[in-house]
PDB file of C-alpha atoms and ligand atoms in Angstrom:
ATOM      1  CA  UNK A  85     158.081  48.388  60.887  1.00 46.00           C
ATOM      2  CA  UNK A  86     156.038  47.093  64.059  1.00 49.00           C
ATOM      3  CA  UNK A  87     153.432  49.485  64.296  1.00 51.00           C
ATOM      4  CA  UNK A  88     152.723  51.093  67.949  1.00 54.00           C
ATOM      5  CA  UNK A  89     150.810  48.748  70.098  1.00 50.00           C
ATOM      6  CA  UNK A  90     147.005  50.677  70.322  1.00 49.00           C
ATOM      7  CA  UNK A  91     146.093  50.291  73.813  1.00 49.00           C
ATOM      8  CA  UNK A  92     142.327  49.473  73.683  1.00 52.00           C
ATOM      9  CA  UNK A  93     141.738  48.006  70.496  1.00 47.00           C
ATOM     10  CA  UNK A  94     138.249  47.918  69.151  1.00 46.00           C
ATOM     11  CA  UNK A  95     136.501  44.749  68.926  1.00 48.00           C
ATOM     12  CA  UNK A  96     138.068  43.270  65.359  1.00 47.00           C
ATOM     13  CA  UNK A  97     135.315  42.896  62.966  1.00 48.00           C
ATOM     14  CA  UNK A  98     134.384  38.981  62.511  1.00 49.00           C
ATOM     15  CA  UNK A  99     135.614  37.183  59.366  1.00 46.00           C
ATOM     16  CA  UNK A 100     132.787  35.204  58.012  1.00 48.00           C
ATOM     17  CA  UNK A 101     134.626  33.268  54.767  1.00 56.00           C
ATOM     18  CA  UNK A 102     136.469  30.387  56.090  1.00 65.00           C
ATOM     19  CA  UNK A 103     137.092  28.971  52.793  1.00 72.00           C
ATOM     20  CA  UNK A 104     139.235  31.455  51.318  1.00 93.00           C
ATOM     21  CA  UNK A 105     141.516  31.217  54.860  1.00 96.00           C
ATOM     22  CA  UNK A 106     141.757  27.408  54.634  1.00 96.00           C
ATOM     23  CA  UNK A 107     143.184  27.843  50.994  1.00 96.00           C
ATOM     24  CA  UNK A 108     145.353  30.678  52.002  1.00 97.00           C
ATOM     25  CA  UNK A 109     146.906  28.566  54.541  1.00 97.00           C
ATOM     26  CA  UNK A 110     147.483  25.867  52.485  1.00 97.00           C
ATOM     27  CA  UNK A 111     149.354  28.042  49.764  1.00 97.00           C
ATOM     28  CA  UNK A 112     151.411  29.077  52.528  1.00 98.00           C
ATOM     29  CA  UNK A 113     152.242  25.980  53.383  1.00 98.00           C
ATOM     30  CA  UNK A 114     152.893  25.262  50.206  1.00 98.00           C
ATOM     31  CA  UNK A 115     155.418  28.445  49.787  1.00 98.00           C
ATOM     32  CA  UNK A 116     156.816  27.408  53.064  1.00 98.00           C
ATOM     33  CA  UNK A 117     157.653  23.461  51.552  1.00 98.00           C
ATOM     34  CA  UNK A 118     159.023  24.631  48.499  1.00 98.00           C
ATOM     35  CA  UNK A 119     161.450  26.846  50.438  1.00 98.00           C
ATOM     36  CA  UNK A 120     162.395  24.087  52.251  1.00 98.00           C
ATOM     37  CA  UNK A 121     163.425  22.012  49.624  1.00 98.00           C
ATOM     38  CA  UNK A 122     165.311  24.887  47.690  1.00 98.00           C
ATOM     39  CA  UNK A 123     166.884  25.375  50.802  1.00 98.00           C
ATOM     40  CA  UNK A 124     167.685  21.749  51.036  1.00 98.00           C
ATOM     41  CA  UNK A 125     166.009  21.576  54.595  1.00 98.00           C
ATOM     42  CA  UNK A 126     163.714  19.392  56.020  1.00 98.00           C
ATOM     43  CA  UNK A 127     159.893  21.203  56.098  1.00 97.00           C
ATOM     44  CA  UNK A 128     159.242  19.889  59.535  1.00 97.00           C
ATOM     45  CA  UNK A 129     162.050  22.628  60.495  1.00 98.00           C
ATOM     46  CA  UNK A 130     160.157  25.372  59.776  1.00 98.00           C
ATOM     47  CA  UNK A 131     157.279  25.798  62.170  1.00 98.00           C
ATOM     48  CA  UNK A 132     153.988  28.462  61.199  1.00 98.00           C
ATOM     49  CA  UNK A 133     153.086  31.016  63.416  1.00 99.00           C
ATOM     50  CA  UNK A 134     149.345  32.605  61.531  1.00 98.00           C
ATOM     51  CA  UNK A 135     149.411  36.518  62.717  1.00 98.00           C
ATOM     52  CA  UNK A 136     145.418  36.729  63.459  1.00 98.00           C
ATOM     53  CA  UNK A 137     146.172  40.166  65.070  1.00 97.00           C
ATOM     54  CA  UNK A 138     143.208  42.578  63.675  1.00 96.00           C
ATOM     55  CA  UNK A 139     141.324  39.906  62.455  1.00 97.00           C
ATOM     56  CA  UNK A 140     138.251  38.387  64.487  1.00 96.00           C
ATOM     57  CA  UNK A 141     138.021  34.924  66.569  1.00 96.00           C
ATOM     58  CA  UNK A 142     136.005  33.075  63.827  1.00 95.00           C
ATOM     59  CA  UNK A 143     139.054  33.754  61.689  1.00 96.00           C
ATOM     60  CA  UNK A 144     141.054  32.037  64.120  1.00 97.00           C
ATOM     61  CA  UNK A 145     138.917  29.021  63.869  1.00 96.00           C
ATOM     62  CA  UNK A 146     138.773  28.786  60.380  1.00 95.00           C
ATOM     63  CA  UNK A 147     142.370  29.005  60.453  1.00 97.00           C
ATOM     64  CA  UNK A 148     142.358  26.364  63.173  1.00 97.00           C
ATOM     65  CA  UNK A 149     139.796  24.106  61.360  1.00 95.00           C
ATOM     66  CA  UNK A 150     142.842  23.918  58.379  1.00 96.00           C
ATOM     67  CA  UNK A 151     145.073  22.983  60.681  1.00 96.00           C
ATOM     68  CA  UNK A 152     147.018  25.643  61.898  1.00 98.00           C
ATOM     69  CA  UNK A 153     147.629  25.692  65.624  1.00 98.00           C
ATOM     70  CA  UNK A 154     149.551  28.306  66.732  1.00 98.00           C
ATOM     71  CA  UNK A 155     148.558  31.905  66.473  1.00 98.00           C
ATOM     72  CA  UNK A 156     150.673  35.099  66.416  1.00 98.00           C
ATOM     73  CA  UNK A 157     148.764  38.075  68.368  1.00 98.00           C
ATOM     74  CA  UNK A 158     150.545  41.811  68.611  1.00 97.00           C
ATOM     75  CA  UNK A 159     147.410  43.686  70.890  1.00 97.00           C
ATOM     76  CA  UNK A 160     147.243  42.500  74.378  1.00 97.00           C
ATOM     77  CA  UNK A 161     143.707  44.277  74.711  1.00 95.00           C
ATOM     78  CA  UNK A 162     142.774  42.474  71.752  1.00 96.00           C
ATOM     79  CA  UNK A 163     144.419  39.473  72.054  1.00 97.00           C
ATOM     80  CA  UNK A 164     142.880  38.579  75.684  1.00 97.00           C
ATOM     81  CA  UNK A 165     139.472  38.873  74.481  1.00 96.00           C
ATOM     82  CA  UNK A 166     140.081  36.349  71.524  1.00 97.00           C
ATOM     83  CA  UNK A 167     141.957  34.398  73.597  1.00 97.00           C
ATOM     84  CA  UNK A 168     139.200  34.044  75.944  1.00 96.00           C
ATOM     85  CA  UNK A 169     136.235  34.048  73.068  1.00 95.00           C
ATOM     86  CA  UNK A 170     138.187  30.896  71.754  1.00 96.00           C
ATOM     87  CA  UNK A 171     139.100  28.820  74.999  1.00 93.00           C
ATOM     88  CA  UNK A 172     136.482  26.971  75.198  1.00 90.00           C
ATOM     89  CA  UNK A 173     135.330  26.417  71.264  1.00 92.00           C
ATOM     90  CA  UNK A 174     139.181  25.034  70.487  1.00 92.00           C
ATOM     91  CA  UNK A 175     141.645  23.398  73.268  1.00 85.00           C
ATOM     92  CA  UNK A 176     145.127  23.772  72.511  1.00 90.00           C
ATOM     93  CA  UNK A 177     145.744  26.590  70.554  1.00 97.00           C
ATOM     94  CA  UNK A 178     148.749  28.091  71.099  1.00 98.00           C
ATOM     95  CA  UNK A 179     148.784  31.777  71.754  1.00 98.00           C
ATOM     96  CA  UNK A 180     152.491  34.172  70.993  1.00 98.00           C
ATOM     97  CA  UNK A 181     152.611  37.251  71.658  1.00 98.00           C
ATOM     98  CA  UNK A 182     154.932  39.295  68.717  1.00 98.00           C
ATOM     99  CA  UNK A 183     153.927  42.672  69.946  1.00 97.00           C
ATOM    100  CA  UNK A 184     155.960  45.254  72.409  1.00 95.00           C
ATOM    101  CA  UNK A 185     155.155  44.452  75.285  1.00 96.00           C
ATOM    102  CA  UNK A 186     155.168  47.634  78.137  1.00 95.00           C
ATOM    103  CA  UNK A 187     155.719  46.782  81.678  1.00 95.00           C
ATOM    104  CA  UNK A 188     152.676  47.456  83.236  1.00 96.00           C
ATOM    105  CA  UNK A 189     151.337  44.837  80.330  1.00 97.00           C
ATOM    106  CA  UNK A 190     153.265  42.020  81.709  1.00 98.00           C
ATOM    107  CA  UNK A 191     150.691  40.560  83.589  1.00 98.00           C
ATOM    108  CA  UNK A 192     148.265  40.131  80.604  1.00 97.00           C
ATOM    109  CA  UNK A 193     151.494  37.928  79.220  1.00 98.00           C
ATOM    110  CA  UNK A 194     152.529  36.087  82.085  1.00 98.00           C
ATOM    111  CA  UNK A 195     148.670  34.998  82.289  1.00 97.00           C
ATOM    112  CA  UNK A 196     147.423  34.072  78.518  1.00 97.00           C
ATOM    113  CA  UNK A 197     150.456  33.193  76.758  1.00 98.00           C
ATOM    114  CA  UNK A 198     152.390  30.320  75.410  1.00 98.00           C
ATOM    115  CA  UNK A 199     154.995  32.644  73.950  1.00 98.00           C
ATOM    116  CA  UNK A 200     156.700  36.132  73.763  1.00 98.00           C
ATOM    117  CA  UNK A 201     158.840  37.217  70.706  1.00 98.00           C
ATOM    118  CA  UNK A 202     159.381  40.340  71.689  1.00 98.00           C
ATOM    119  CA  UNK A 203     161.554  40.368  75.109  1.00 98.00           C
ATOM    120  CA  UNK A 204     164.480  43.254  74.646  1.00 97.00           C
ATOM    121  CA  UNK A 205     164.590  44.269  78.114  1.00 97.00           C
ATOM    122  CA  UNK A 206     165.915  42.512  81.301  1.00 98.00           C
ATOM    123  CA  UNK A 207     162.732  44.441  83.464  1.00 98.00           C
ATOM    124  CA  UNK A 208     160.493  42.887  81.567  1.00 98.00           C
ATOM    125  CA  UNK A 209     161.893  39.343  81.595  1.00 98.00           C
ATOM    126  CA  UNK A 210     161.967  39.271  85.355  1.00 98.00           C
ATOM    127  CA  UNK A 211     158.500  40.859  85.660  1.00 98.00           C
ATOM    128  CA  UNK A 212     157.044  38.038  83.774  1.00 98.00           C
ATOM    129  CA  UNK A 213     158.951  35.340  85.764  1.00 98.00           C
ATOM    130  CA  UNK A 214     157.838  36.480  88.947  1.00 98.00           C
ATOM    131  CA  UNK A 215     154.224  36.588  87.225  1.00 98.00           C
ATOM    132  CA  UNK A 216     154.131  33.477  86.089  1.00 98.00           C
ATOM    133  CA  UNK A 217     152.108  30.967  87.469  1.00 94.00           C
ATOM    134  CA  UNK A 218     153.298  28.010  89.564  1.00 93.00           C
ATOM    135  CA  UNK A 219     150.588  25.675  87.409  1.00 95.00           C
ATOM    136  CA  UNK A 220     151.880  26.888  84.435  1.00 96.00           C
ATOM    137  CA  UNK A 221     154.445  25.743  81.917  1.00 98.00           C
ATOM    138  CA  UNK A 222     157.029  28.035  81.901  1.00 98.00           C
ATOM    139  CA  UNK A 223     156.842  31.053  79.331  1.00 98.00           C
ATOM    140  CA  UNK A 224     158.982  30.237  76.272  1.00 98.00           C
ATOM    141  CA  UNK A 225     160.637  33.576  75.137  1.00 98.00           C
ATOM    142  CA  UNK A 226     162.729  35.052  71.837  1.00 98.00           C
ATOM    143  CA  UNK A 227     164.649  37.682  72.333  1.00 98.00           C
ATOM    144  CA  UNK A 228     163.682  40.494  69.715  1.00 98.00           C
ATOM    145  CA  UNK A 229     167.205  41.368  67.866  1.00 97.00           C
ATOM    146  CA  UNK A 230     167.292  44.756  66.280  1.00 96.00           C
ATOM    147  CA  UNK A 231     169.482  43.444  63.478  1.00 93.00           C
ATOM    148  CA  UNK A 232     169.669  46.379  61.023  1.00 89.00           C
ATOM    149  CA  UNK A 233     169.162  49.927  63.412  1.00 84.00           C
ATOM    150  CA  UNK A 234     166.224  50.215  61.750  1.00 74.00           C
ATOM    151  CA  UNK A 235     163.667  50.487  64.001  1.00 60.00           C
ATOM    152  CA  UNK A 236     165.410  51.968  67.009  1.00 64.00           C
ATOM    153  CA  UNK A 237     162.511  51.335  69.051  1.00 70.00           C
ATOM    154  CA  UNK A 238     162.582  47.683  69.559  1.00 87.00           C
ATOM    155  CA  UNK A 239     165.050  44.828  69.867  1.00 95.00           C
ATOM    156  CA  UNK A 240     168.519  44.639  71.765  1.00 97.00           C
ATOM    157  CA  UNK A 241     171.400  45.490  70.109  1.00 96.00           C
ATOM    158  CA  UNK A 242     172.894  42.778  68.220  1.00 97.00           C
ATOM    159  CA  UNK A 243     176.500  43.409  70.540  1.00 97.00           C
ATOM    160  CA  UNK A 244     174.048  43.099  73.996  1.00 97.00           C
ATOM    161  CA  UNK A 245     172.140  39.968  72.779  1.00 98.00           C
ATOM    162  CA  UNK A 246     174.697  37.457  74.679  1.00 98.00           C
ATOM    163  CA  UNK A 247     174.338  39.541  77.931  1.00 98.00           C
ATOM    164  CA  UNK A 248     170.515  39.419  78.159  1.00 98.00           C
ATOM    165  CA  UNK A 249     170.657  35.629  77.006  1.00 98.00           C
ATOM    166  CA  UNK A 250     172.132  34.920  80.121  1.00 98.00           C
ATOM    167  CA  UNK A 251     170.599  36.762  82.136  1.00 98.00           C
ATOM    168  CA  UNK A 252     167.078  35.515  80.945  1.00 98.00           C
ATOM    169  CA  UNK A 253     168.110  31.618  80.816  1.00 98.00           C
ATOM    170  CA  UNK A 254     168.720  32.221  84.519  1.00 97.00           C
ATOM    171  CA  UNK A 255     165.377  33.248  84.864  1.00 98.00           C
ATOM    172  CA  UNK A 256     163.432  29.797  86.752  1.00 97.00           C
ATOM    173  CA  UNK A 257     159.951  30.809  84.913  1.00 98.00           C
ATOM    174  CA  UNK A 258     161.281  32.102  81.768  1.00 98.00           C
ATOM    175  CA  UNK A 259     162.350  29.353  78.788  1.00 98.00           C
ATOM    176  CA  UNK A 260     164.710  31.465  76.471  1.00 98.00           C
ATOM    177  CA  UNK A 261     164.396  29.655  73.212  1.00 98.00           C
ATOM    178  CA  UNK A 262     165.818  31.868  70.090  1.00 98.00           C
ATOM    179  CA  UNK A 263     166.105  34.993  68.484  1.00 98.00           C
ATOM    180  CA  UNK A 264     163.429  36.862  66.841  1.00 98.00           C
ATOM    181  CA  UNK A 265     163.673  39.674  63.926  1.00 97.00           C
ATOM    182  CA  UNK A 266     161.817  42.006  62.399  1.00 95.00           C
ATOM    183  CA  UNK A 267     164.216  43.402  59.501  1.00 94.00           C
ATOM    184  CA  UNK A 268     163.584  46.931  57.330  1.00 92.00           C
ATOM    185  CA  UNK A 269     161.650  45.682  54.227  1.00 92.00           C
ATOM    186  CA  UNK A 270     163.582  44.868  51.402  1.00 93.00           C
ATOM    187  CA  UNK A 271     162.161  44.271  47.800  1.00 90.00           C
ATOM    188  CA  UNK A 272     164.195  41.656  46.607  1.00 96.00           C
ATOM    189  CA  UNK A 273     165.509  38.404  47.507  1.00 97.00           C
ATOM    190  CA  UNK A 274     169.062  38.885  47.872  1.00 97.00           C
ATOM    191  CA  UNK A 275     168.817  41.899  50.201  1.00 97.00           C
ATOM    192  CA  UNK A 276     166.416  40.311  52.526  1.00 97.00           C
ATOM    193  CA  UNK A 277     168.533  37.483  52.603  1.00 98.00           C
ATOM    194  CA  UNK A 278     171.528  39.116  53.606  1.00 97.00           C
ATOM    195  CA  UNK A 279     170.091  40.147  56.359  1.00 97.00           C
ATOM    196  CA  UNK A 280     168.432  37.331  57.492  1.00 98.00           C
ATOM    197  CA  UNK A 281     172.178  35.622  57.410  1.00 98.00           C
ATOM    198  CA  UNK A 282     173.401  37.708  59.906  1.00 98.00           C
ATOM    199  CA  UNK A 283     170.501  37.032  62.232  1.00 98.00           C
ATOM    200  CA  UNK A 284     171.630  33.795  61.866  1.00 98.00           C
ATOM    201  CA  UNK A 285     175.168  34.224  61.927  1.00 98.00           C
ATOM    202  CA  UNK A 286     173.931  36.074  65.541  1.00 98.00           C
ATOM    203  CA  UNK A 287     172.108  33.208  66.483  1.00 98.00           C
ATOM    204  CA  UNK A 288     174.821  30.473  66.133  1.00 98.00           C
ATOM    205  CA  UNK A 289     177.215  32.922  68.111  1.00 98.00           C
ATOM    206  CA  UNK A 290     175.024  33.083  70.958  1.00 98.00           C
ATOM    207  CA  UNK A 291     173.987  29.325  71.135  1.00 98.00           C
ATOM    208  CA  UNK A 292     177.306  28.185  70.994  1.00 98.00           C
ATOM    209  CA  UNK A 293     178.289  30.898  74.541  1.00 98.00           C
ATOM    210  CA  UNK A 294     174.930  29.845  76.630  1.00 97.00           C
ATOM    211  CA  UNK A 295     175.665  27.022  79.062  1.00 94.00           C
ATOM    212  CA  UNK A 296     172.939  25.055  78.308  1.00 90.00           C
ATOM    213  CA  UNK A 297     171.998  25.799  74.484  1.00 94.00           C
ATOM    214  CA  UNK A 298     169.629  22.359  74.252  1.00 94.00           C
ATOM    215  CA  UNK A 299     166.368  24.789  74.488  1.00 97.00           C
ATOM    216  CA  UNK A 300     167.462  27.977  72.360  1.00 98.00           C
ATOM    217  CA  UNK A 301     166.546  26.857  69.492  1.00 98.00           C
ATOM    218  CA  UNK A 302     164.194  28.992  67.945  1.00 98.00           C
ATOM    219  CA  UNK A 303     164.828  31.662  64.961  1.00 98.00           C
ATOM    220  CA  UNK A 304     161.845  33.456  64.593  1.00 98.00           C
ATOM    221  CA  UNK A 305     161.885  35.491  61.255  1.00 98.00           C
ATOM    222  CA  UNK A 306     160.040  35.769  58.131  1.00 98.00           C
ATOM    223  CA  UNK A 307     156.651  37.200  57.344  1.00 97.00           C
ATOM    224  CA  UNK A 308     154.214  36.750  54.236  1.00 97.00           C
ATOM    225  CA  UNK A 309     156.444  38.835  51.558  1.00 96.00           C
ATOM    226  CA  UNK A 310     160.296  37.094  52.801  1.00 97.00           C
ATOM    227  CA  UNK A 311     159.464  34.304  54.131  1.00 98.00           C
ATOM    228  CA  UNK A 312     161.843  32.247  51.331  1.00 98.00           C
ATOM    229  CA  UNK A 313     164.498  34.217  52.179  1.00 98.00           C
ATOM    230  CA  UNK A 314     163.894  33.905  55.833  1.00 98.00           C
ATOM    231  CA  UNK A 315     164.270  30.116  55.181  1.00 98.00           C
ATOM    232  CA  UNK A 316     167.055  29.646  53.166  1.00 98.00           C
ATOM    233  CA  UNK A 317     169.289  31.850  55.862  1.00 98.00           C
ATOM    234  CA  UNK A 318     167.841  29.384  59.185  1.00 98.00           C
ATOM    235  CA  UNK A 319     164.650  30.415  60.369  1.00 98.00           C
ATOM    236  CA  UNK A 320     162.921  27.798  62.255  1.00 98.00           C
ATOM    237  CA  UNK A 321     159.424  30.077  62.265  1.00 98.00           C
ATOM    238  CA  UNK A 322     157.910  31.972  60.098  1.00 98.00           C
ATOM    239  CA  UNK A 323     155.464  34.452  61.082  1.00 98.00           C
ATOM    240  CA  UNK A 324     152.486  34.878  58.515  1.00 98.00           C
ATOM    241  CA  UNK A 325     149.901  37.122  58.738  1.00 98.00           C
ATOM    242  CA  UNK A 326     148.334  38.879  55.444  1.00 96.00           C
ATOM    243  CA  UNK A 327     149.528  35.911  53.002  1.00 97.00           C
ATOM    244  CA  UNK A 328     146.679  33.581  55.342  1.00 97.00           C
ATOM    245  CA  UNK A 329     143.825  36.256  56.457  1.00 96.00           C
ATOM    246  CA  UNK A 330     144.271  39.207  53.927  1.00 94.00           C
ATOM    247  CA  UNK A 331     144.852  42.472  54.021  1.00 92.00           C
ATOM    248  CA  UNK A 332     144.269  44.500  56.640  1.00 92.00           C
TER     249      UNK A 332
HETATM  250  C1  PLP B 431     152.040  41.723  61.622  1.00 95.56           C
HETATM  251  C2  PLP B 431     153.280  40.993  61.928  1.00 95.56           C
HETATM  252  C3  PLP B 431     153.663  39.864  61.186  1.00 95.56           C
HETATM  253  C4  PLP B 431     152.904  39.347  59.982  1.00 95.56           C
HETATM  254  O1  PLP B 431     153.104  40.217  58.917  1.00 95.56           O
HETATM  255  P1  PLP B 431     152.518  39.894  57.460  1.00 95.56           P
HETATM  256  O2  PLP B 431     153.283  40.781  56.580  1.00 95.56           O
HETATM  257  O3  PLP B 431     151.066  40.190  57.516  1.00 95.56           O
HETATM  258  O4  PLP B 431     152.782  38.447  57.193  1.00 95.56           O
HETATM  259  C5  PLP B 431     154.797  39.187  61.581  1.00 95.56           C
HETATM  260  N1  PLP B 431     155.537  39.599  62.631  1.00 95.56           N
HETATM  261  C6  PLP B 431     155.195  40.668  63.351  1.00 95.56           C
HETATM  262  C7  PLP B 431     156.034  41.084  64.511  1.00 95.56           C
HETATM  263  C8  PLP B 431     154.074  41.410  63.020  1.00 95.56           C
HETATM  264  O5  PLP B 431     153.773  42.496  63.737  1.00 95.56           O
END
């Protein structure tokens, strides 16, 4: 389950072997591919989000260096300062923000991110609208779906997902674009899949009840140990973080 967010995060300690990273990611891309094809889907439908959270800004970079542009961050605290470290050393990385996200936090969104996975509360959503900057694009968000009342702590209710949809697509700084899940664990395939369906399942429902579904389409679900099963049920993202940096 999403761990608490840790308010001041120490300063991650710096990975120094960007070898083993770039040949991480590329197994990962490989896993991702193959899924496609069992899936009988298309791999350029199935975008990679690396989770660097924990892990240190030359991480990043060797991540980056492979190829990999986007990067999945749960810390603000943390986050910011990589964020920053990294501006100048690689343009047009693209920064999303998984983690919960409390309201005096917004700002610290609003201001360094591309993208927020984690929006389950209308507050929030017009918080970071009203913080968003005029010169920037607007923020593209996922609504976090708490699909199995497992984690009671985050994510709408699957039966209050439409409502908020609406709500945020009315939003003028705010671009709702998906769903996002974080599912209970499950060991094996079948199980996680199941679950994944009905995220999807959820998804379809919604799209097809928003009056202008052209930019929801996001599903953001899947992480380093169900990623396969994420992809044969719909997701359009995966979000990898131990399968590309290690442990942490
Ligand atoms: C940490 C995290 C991930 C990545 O998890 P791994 O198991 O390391 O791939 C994905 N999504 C969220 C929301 C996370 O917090």
């Amino acid at each position: 389950m999403t761990p608490e967010p840790i308010p001041d995060f120490p300063s991650p300690p710096l990975a120094s072997q960007a070898e083993p990273i770039r040949e991480k990611w590329a197994l990962v891309r490989e896993r991702i591919q193959q899924a496609c094809v069992a899936a009988g889907r298309s791999p350029s439908t199935v975008n990679l989000l690396a989770v660097s959270k924990t892990f240190g800004p030359e991480a990043v970079l060797a991540a980056a260096e492979a190829g990999q542009r986007a990067f999945g961050e749960n810390y603000l605290q943390e986050a910011v300062g990589k964020i920053l470290a990294l501006e100048s050393r690689v343009p047009r990385l693209e920064w999303h923000c998984i983690g919960p996200v409390q309201s005096n936090k917004t700002k610290l969104v609003a201001a360094h991110f591309d993208w927020l996975h984690t929006l389950d509360r209308l507050k929030i959503a017009e918080r970071l609208s009203e913080q968003r900057l005029a010169e920037q694009a607007p923020l593209n968000v996922c609504l976090q779906v708490n699909i199995d009342g497992e984690d009671s702590k985050s994510g709408v209710a699957p039966q209050d997902v439409l409502a908020l949809a609406q709500a945020v697509a009315a939003l003028p700084r705010l671009r709702l674009r998906g769903l996002m899940t974080i599912p209970a664990p499950a060991a094996d395939f079948q199980s996680q899949l199941l679950v994944h369906q009905a995220t999807k399942a959820l998804f379809d429902q919604v799209r097809s009840q928003l009056s202008s579904p052209d930019d929801f389409d996001t599903l953001s679900m899947g992480m380093s140990a169900d990623l396969e099963a994420a992809i044969q049920a719909g997701s359009t993202l995966v979000r990898v973080g131990s399968a590309i940096f290690g442990r942490r």
